Amino acid sequence: MGDERRAATVGGRAPAWRSGVPARLGSAGRRLAARIPAPWGFVLAVFAGSKLVLSLVGVLVLTAWDGVPGAPPADETMMRVQQDRISSHRWISLWFAWDSFLYDHLARVPLDRPWTDFGFPLLYPFLARPLAPLLGGHTAWALLLVANVALLFQLYLAYRLGGRLLGADDPGEAGADGRRAVRYLLLLPTAFLFQAALTESLFVCLALAAFWYAEQRRWLVVGIVGYFLAMSRSVGFVVVVPLALVLLRQHGWRLHPRTLPRYLREGWPLLLVPAGWLTFMAFCRWQGGDWFAYQHAQEKGWGIKVQNPLGVAGSALVGDNSANAFRVWIAVAMLLVAVVGLRRRADWPYLVYTVIVVLVPLSMGPPVYKSLLRYLLAAFPVAFVLARWARRPGLDGWLTAGLALLQGALFAVWLTYWTHLII
């Protein structure tokens, strides 16, 4: 051992290749890390870690199910063919399912001919259009890129907004609250869909941005963000209601004719939120001659008709379809968490937002059952409530473990040829 140590040194010093290079790399890495703002360092680490873990688990689950009799079922065979066309690498193709291929179609339809596809708002597929040429014309890859960039900003905004709303006065505690808010947002039952080529991450990113700037009283930015929020999903324009409640709260909940000019002076950009959906309706009128082409496409294509959401929920809970009952019980649980955790007057805008994004999908009738667990991801305030409760160390561990197990089970179900439980 003594001869080996002497052979490994020159003049009693470690050779440059063993000491200098790692030291220089370590020093450079520390300097680079020091230049990254604290939230972004954490956000990038969480984003990369979750991407790695879910991709690895996904590939392992799919590999384990190869050759299982009856897999995939006949009604999912076409989806598997479409996935293979996008990429032969499963860690990429697994993030595409059902609506992903419709968005891909919308991202490729030429704009120089009459438009006939009105079943989806167009922000998400249209964001992929300018990116596709940079990716060799692959619109599907562009869609996945848009979703994941939105996820990255979503996590940053959740860190900022969560730390602010959870109310810690100490900066260190605010940072801990922000980190918990991010963690619980990624632990929501179907949060793995944030990484898929779907609209979830874009919608939640824009919703978080709208509330973040509302809390800072930057109402023009709120209006601009809200405009695009309404163009990303039909429920987006209704978010103007909780955003208006933030404005009302900032002025002490005062409702008096003398306060109206102040509200109009500050809050007029909120009119841009419903204007976003009106823009899509105008597009439908221009291209199809029908202001309500979206509604008619939903009715014709999926049998969706506006109904009493409580009746739709009750029908599932008392019916004989256990899958539907399971989905609705998750929705009920999220509503209960929101009602209990957001009952303070200061939190009412976020309670109203949660009620909206849970009940509006249910108002679409029984066809929504298949996608309900996906739509529930919009209820980001639930993650903030869980983060507040998780300040108790013992509860934090149990909540984290329980939600991780639930999401892991749902992720495996989504991958192993039963995607219609979730989407």
JSON list of N, CA and C in Angstrom, two decimals, residues 257-304:
[
{"chain": "A", "resi": 257, "resn": "PRO", "atom": "N", "xyz": [-70.83, 52.37, -4.31]},
{"chain": "A", "resi": 257, "resn": "PRO", "atom": "CA", "xyz": [-70.75, 53.12, -5.57]},
{"chain": "A", "resi": 257, "resn": "PRO", "atom": "C", "xyz": [-69.53, 54.03, -5.66]},
{"chain": "A", "resi": 258, "resn": "ARG", "atom": "N", "xyz": [-69.06, 54.57, -4.53]},
{"chain": "A", "resi": 258, "resn": "ARG", "atom": "CA", "xyz": [-67.91, 55.47, -4.57]},
{"chain": "A", "resi": 258, "resn": "ARG", "atom": "C", "xyz": [-66.61, 54.74, -4.86]},
{"chain": "A", "resi": 259, "resn": "THR", "atom": "N", "xyz": [-66.59, 53.42, -4.63]},
{"chain": "A", "resi": 259, "resn": "THR", "atom": "CA", "xyz": [-65.37, 52.65, -4.90]},
{"chain": "A", "resi": 259, "resn": "THR", "atom": "C", "xyz": [-65.32, 52.14, -6.34]},
{"chain": "A", "resi": 260, "resn": "LEU", "atom": "N", "xyz": [-66.43, 52.25, -7.05]},
{"chain": "A", "resi": 260, "resn": "LEU", "atom": "CA", "xyz": [-66.48, 51.70, -8.41]},
{"chain": "A", "resi": 260, "resn": "LEU", "atom": "C", "xyz": [-65.44, 52.33, -9.34]},
{"chain": "A", "resi": 261, "resn": "PRO", "atom": "N", "xyz": [-65.25, 53.65, -9.34]},
{"chain": "A", "resi": 261, "resn": "PRO", "atom": "CA", "xyz": [-64.22, 54.21, -10.22]},
{"chain": "A", "resi": 261, "resn": "PRO", "atom": "C", "xyz": [-62.82, 53.65, -9.95]},
{"chain": "A", "resi": 262, "resn": "ARG", "atom": "N", "xyz": [-62.51, 53.40, -8.68]},
{"chain": "A", "resi": 262, "resn": "ARG", "atom": "CA", "xyz": [-61.19, 52.84, -8.35]},
{"chain": "A", "resi": 262, "resn": "ARG", "atom": "C", "xyz": [-61.06, 51.44, -8.90]},
{"chain": "A", "resi": 263, "resn": "TYR", "atom": "N", "xyz": [-62.12, 50.62, -8.75]},
{"chain": "A", "resi": 263, "resn": "TYR", "atom": "CA", "xyz": [-62.07, 49.26, -9.28]},
{"chain": "A", "resi": 263, "resn": "TYR", "atom": "C", "xyz": [-61.91, 49.27, -10.80]},
{"chain": "A", "resi": 264, "resn": "LEU", "atom": "N", "xyz": [-62.63, 50.17, -11.46]},
{"chain": "A", "resi": 264, "resn": "LEU", "atom": "CA", "xyz": [-62.54, 50.25, -12.91]},
{"chain": "A", "resi": 264, "resn": "LEU", "atom": "C", "xyz": [-61.17, 50.72, -13.35]},
{"chain": "A", "resi": 265, "resn": "ARG", "atom": "N", "xyz": [-60.61, 51.67, -12.62]},
{"chain": "A", "resi": 265, "resn": "ARG", "atom": "CA", "xyz": [-59.30, 52.20, -12.98]},
{"chain": "A", "resi": 265, "resn": "ARG", "atom": "C", "xyz": [-58.21, 51.15, -12.86]},
{"chain": "A", "resi": 266, "resn": "GLU", "atom": "N", "xyz": [-58.29, 50.33, -11.82]},
{"chain": "A", "resi": 266, "resn": "GLU", "atom": "CA", "xyz": [-57.27, 49.31, -11.60]},
{"chain": "A", "resi": 266, "resn": "GLU", "atom": "C", "xyz": [-57.59, 48.00, -12.33]},
{"chain": "A", "resi": 267, "resn": "GLY", "atom": "N", "xyz": [-58.84, 47.62, -12.33]},
{"chain": "A", "resi": 267, "resn": "GLY", "atom": "CA", "xyz": [-59.19, 46.26, -12.76]},
{"chain": "A", "resi": 267, "resn": "GLY", "atom": "C", "xyz": [-59.71, 46.13, -14.17]},
{"chain": "A", "resi": 268, "resn": "TRP", "atom": "N", "xyz": [-59.74, 47.22, -14.94]},
{"chain": "A", "resi": 268, "resn": "TRP", "atom": "CA", "xyz": [-60.27, 47.11, -16.31]},
{"chain": "A", "resi": 268, "resn": "TRP", "atom": "C", "xyz": [-59.56, 46.04, -17.14]},
{"chain": "A", "resi": 269, "resn": "PRO", "atom": "N", "xyz": [-58.22, 45.78, -16.93]},
{"chain": "A", "resi": 269, "resn": "PRO", "atom": "CA", "xyz": [-57.60, 44.72, -17.75]},
{"chain": "A", "resi": 269, "resn": "PRO", "atom": "C", "xyz": [-58.23, 43.34, -17.57]},
{"chain": "A", "resi": 270, "resn": "LEU", "atom": "N", "xyz": [-59.02, 43.15, -16.51]},
{"chain": "A", "resi": 270, "resn": "LEU", "atom": "CA", "xyz": [-59.68, 41.86, -16.34]},
{"chain": "A", "resi": 270, "resn": "LEU", "atom": "C", "xyz": [-60.65, 41.57, -17.48]},
{"chain": "A", "resi": 271, "resn": "LEU", "atom": "N", "xyz": [-61.08, 42.62, -18.18]},
{"chain": "A", "resi": 271, "resn": "LEU", "atom": "CA", "xyz": [-61.95, 42.41, -19.33]},
{"chain": "A", "resi": 271, "resn": "LEU", "atom": "C", "xyz": [-61.25, 41.62, -20.43]},
{"chain": "A", "resi": 272, "resn": "LEU", "atom": "N", "xyz": [-59.91, 41.62, -20.41]},
{"chain": "A", "resi": 272, "resn": "LEU", "atom": "CA", "xyz": [-59.17, 40.88, -21.41]},
{"chain": "A", "resi": 272, "resn": "LEU", "atom": "C", "xyz": [-59.32, 39.37, -21.23]},
{"chain": "A", "resi": 273, "resn": "VAL", "atom": "N", "xyz": [-59.68, 38.93, -20.03]},
{"chain": "A", "resi": 273, "resn": "VAL", "atom": "CA", "xyz": [-59.80, 37.47, -19.79]},
{"chain": "A", "resi": 273, "resn": "VAL", "atom": "C", "xyz": [-60.93, 36.88, -20.61]},
{"chain": "A", "resi": 274, "resn": "PRO", "atom": "N", "xyz": [-62.18, 37.36, -20.46]},
{"chain": "A", "resi": 274, "resn": "PRO", "atom": "CA", "xyz": [-63.23, 36.82, -21.34]},
{"chain": "A", "resi": 274, "resn": "PRO", "atom": "C", "xyz": [-63.00, 37.17, -22.81]},
{"chain": "A", "resi": 275, "resn": "ALA", "atom": "N", "xyz": [-62.25, 38.25, -23.07]},
{"chain": "A", "resi": 275, "resn": "ALA", "atom": "CA", "xyz": [-61.95, 38.60, -24.47]},
{"chain": "A", "resi": 275, "resn": "ALA", "atom": "C", "xyz": [-61.14, 37.50, -25.15]},
{"chain": "A", "resi": 276, "resn": "GLY", "atom": "N", "xyz": [-60.34, 36.77, -24.38]},
{"chain": "A", "resi": 276, "resn": "GLY", "atom": "CA", "xyz": [-59.59, 35.66, -24.96]},
{"chain": "A", "resi": 276, "resn": "GLY", "atom": "C", "xyz": [-60.51, 34.60, -25.54]},
{"chain": "A", "resi": 277, "resn": "TRP", "atom": "N", "xyz": [-61.56, 34.24, -24.79]},
{"chain": "A", "resi": 277, "resn": "TRP", "atom": "CA", "xyz": [-62.50, 33.24, -25.30]},
{"chain": "A", "resi": 277, "resn": "TRP", "atom": "C", "xyz": [-63.33, 33.82, -26.44]},
{"chain": "A", "resi": 278, "resn": "LEU", "atom": "N", "xyz": [-63.67, 35.08, -26.35]},
{"chain": "A", "resi": 278, "resn": "LEU", "atom": "CA", "xyz": [-64.41, 35.71, -27.44]},
{"chain": "A", "resi": 278, "resn": "LEU", "atom": "C", "xyz": [-63.59, 35.71, -28.73]},
{"chain": "A", "resi": 279, "resn": "THR", "atom": "N", "xyz": [-62.27, 35.82, -28.60]},
{"chain": "A", "resi": 279, "resn": "THR", "atom": "CA", "xyz": [-61.41, 35.75, -29.77]},
{"chain": "A", "resi": 279, "resn": "THR", "atom": "C", "xyz": [-61.53, 34.39, -30.45]},
{"chain": "A", "resi": 280, "resn": "PHE", "atom": "N", "xyz": [-61.56, 33.33, -29.65]},
{"chain": "A", "resi": 280, "resn": "PHE", "atom": "CA", "xyz": [-61.72, 31.99, -30.22]},
{"chain": "A", "resi": 280, "resn": "PHE", "atom": "C", "xyz": [-63.10, 31.84, -30.85]},
{"chain": "A", "resi": 281, "resn": "MET", "atom": "N", "xyz": [-64.13, 32.40, -30.20]},
{"chain": "A", "resi": 281, "resn": "MET", "atom": "CA", "xyz": [-65.48, 32.34, -30.78]},
{"chain": "A", "resi": 281, "resn": "MET", "atom": "C", "xyz": [-65.53, 33.10, -32.11]},
{"chain": "A", "resi": 282, "resn": "ALA", "atom": "N", "xyz": [-64.83, 34.25, -32.16]},
{"chain": "A", "resi": 282, "resn": "ALA", "atom": "CA", "xyz": [-64.78, 35.01, -33.41]},
{"chain": "A", "resi": 282, "resn": "ALA", "atom": "C", "xyz": [-64.06, 34.22, -34.50]},
{"chain": "A", "resi": 283, "resn": "PHE", "atom": "N", "xyz": [-63.03, 33.49, -34.12]},
{"chain": "A", "resi": 283, "resn": "PHE", "atom": "CA", "xyz": [-62.34, 32.63, -35.09]},
{"chain": "A", "resi": 283, "resn": "PHE", "atom": "C", "xyz": [-63.29, 31.57, -35.63]},
{"chain": "A", "resi": 284, "resn": "CYS", "atom": "N", "xyz": [-64.09, 30.98, -34.74]},
{"chain": "A", "resi": 284, "resn": "CYS", "atom": "CA", "xyz": [-65.07, 29.98, -35.17]},
{"chain": "A", "resi": 284, "resn": "CYS", "atom": "C", "xyz": [-66.09, 30.60, -36.13]},
{"chain": "A", "resi": 285, "resn": "ARG", "atom": "N", "xyz": [-66.51, 31.81, -35.82]},
{"chain": "A", "resi": 285, "resn": "ARG", "atom": "CA", "xyz": [-67.48, 32.48, -36.71]},
{"chain": "A", "resi": 285, "resn": "ARG", "atom": "C", "xyz": [-66.85, 32.80, -38.06]},
{"chain": "A", "resi": 286, "resn": "TRP", "atom": "N", "xyz": [-65.61, 33.24, -38.04]},
{"chain": "A", "resi": 286, "resn": "TRP", "atom": "CA", "xyz": [-64.92, 33.60, -39.27]},
{"chain": "A", "resi": 286, "resn": "TRP", "atom": "C", "xyz": [-64.68, 32.39, -40.16]},
{"chain": "A", "resi": 287, "resn": "GLN", "atom": "N", "xyz": [-64.25, 31.28, -39.55]},
{"chain": "A", "resi": 287, "resn": "GLN", "atom": "CA", "xyz": [-63.89, 30.11, -40.33]},
{"chain": "A", "resi": 287, "resn": "GLN", "atom": "C", "xyz": [-65.06, 29.17, -40.59]},
{"chain": "A", "resi": 288, "resn": "GLY", "atom": "N", "xyz": [-66.02, 29.13, -39.66]},
{"chain": "A", "resi": 288, "resn": "GLY", "atom": "CA", "xyz": [-67.11, 28.16, -39.81]},
{"chain": "A", "resi": 288, "resn": "GLY", "atom": "C", "xyz": [-68.49, 28.76, -39.87]},
{"chain": "A", "resi": 289, "resn": "GLY", "atom": "N", "xyz": [-68.59, 30.07, -39.71]},
{"chain": "A", "resi": 289, "resn": "GLY", "atom": "CA", "xyz": [-69.90, 30.72, -39.77]},
{"chain": "A", "resi": 289, "resn": "GLY", "atom": "C", "xyz": [-70.75, 30.49, -38.54]},
{"chain": "A", "resi": 290, "resn": "ASP", "atom": "N", "xyz": [-70.13, 30.04, -37.43]},
{"chain": "A", "resi": 290, "resn": "ASP", "atom": "CA", "xyz": [-70.89, 29.70, -36.23]},
{"chain": "A", "resi": 290, "resn": "ASP", "atom": "C", "xyz": [-70.11, 30.15, -35.00]},
{"chain": "A", "resi": 291, "resn": "TRP", "atom": "N", "xyz": [-70.66, 31.13, -34.28]},
{"chain": "A", "resi": 291, "resn": "TRP", "atom": "CA", "xyz": [-69.99, 31.59, -33.06]},
{"chain": "A", "resi": 291, "resn": "TRP", "atom": "C", "xyz": [-69.82, 30.45, -32.05]},
{"chain": "A", "resi": 292, "resn": "PHE", "atom": "N", "xyz": [-70.75, 29.51, -32.05]},
{"chain": "A", "resi": 292, "resn": "PHE", "atom": "CA", "xyz": [-70.75, 28.44, -31.05]},
{"chain": "A", "resi": 292, "resn": "PHE", "atom": "C", "xyz": [-70.30, 27.11, -31.65]},
{"chain": "A", "resi": 293, "resn": "ALA", "atom": "N", "xyz": [-69.40, 27.18, -32.62]},
{"chain": "A", "resi": 293, "resn": "ALA", "atom": "CA", "xyz": [-68.91, 25.96, -33.26]},
{"chain": "A", "resi": 293, "resn": "ALA", "atom": "C", "xyz": [-68.21, 25.04, -32.25]},
{"chain": "A", "resi": 294, "resn": "TYR", "atom": "N", "xyz": [-67.52, 25.62, -31.26]},
{"chain": "A", "resi": 294, "resn": "TYR", "atom": "CA", "xyz": [-66.87, 24.79, -30.24]},
{"chain": "A", "resi": 294, "resn": "TYR", "atom": "C", "xyz": [-67.90, 23.98, -29.47]},
{"chain": "A", "resi": 295, "resn": "GLN", "atom": "N", "xyz": [-68.94, 24.63, -29.01]},
{"chain": "A", "resi": 295, "resn": "GLN", "atom": "CA", "xyz": [-69.98, 23.93, -28.26]},
{"chain": "A", "resi": 295, "resn": "GLN", "atom": "C", "xyz": [-70.63, 22.85, -29.10]},
{"chain": "A", "resi": 296, "resn": "HIS", "atom": "N", "xyz": [-70.92, 23.16, -30.34]},
{"chain": "A", "resi": 296, "resn": "HIS", "atom": "CA", "xyz": [-71.57, 22.17, -31.20]},
{"chain": "A", "resi": 296, "resn": "HIS", "atom": "C", "xyz": [-70.65, 20.99, -31.51]},
{"chain": "A", "resi": 297, "resn": "ALA", "atom": "N", "xyz": [-69.35, 21.28, -31.65]},
{"chain": "A", "resi": 297, "resn": "ALA", "atom": "CA", "xyz": [-68.39, 20.19, -31.88]},
{"chain": "A", "resi": 297, "resn": "ALA", "atom": "C", "xyz": [-68.30, 19.29, -30.65]},
{"chain": "A", "resi": 298, "resn": "GLN", "atom": "N", "xyz": [-68.34, 19.88, -29.46]},
{"chain": "A", "resi": 298, "resn": "GLN", "atom": "CA", "xyz": [-68.30, 19.08, -28.24]},
{"chain": "A", "resi": 298, "resn": "GLN", "atom": "C", "xyz": [-69.56, 18.21, -28.11]},
{"chain": "A", "resi": 299, "resn": "GLU", "atom": "N", "xyz": [-70.69, 18.77, -28.44]},
{"chain": "A", "resi": 299, "resn": "GLU", "atom": "CA", "xyz": [-71.94, 18.01, -28.36]},
{"chain": "A", "resi": 299, "resn": "GLU", "atom": "C", "xyz": [-71.97, 16.87, -29.36]},
{"chain": "A", "resi": 300, "resn": "LYS", "atom": "N", "xyz": [-71.54, 17.15, -30.59]},
{"chain": "A", "resi": 300, "resn": "LYS", "atom": "CA", "xyz": [-71.58, 16.14, -31.64]},
{"chain": "A", "resi": 300, "resn": "LYS", "atom": "C", "xyz": [-70.51, 15.08, -31.47]},
{"chain": "A", "resi": 301, "resn": "GLY", "atom": "N", "xyz": [-69.30, 15.50, -31.11]},
{"chain": "A", "resi": 301, "resn": "GLY", "atom": "CA", "xyz": [-68.19, 14.56, -31.04]},
{"chain": "A", "resi": 301, "resn": "GLY", "atom": "C", "xyz": [-68.14, 13.73, -29.79]},
{"chain": "A", "resi": 302, "resn": "TRP", "atom": "N", "xyz": [-68.53, 14.31, -28.65]},
{"chain": "A", "resi": 302, "resn": "TRP", "atom": "CA", "xyz": [-68.37, 13.61, -27.37]},
{"chain": "A", "resi": 302, "resn": "TRP", "atom": "C", "xyz": [-69.66, 13.53, -26.56]},
{"chain": "A", "resi": 303, "resn": "GLY", "atom": "N", "xyz": [-70.75, 14.03, -27.10]},
{"chain": "A", "resi": 303, "resn": "GLY", "atom": "CA", "xyz": [-72.02, 13.96, -26.38]},
{"chain": "A", "resi": 303, "resn": "GLY", "atom": "C", "xyz": [-72.07, 14.83, -25.15]},
{"chain": "A", "resi": 304, "resn": "ILE", "atom": "N", "xyz": [-71.32, 15.94, -25.15]},
{"chain": "A", "resi": 304, "resn": "ILE", "atom": "CA", "xyz": [-71.23, 16.83, -23.99]},
{"chain": "A", "resi": 304, "resn": "ILE", "atom": "C", "xyz": [-72.35, 17.86, -24.04]}
]
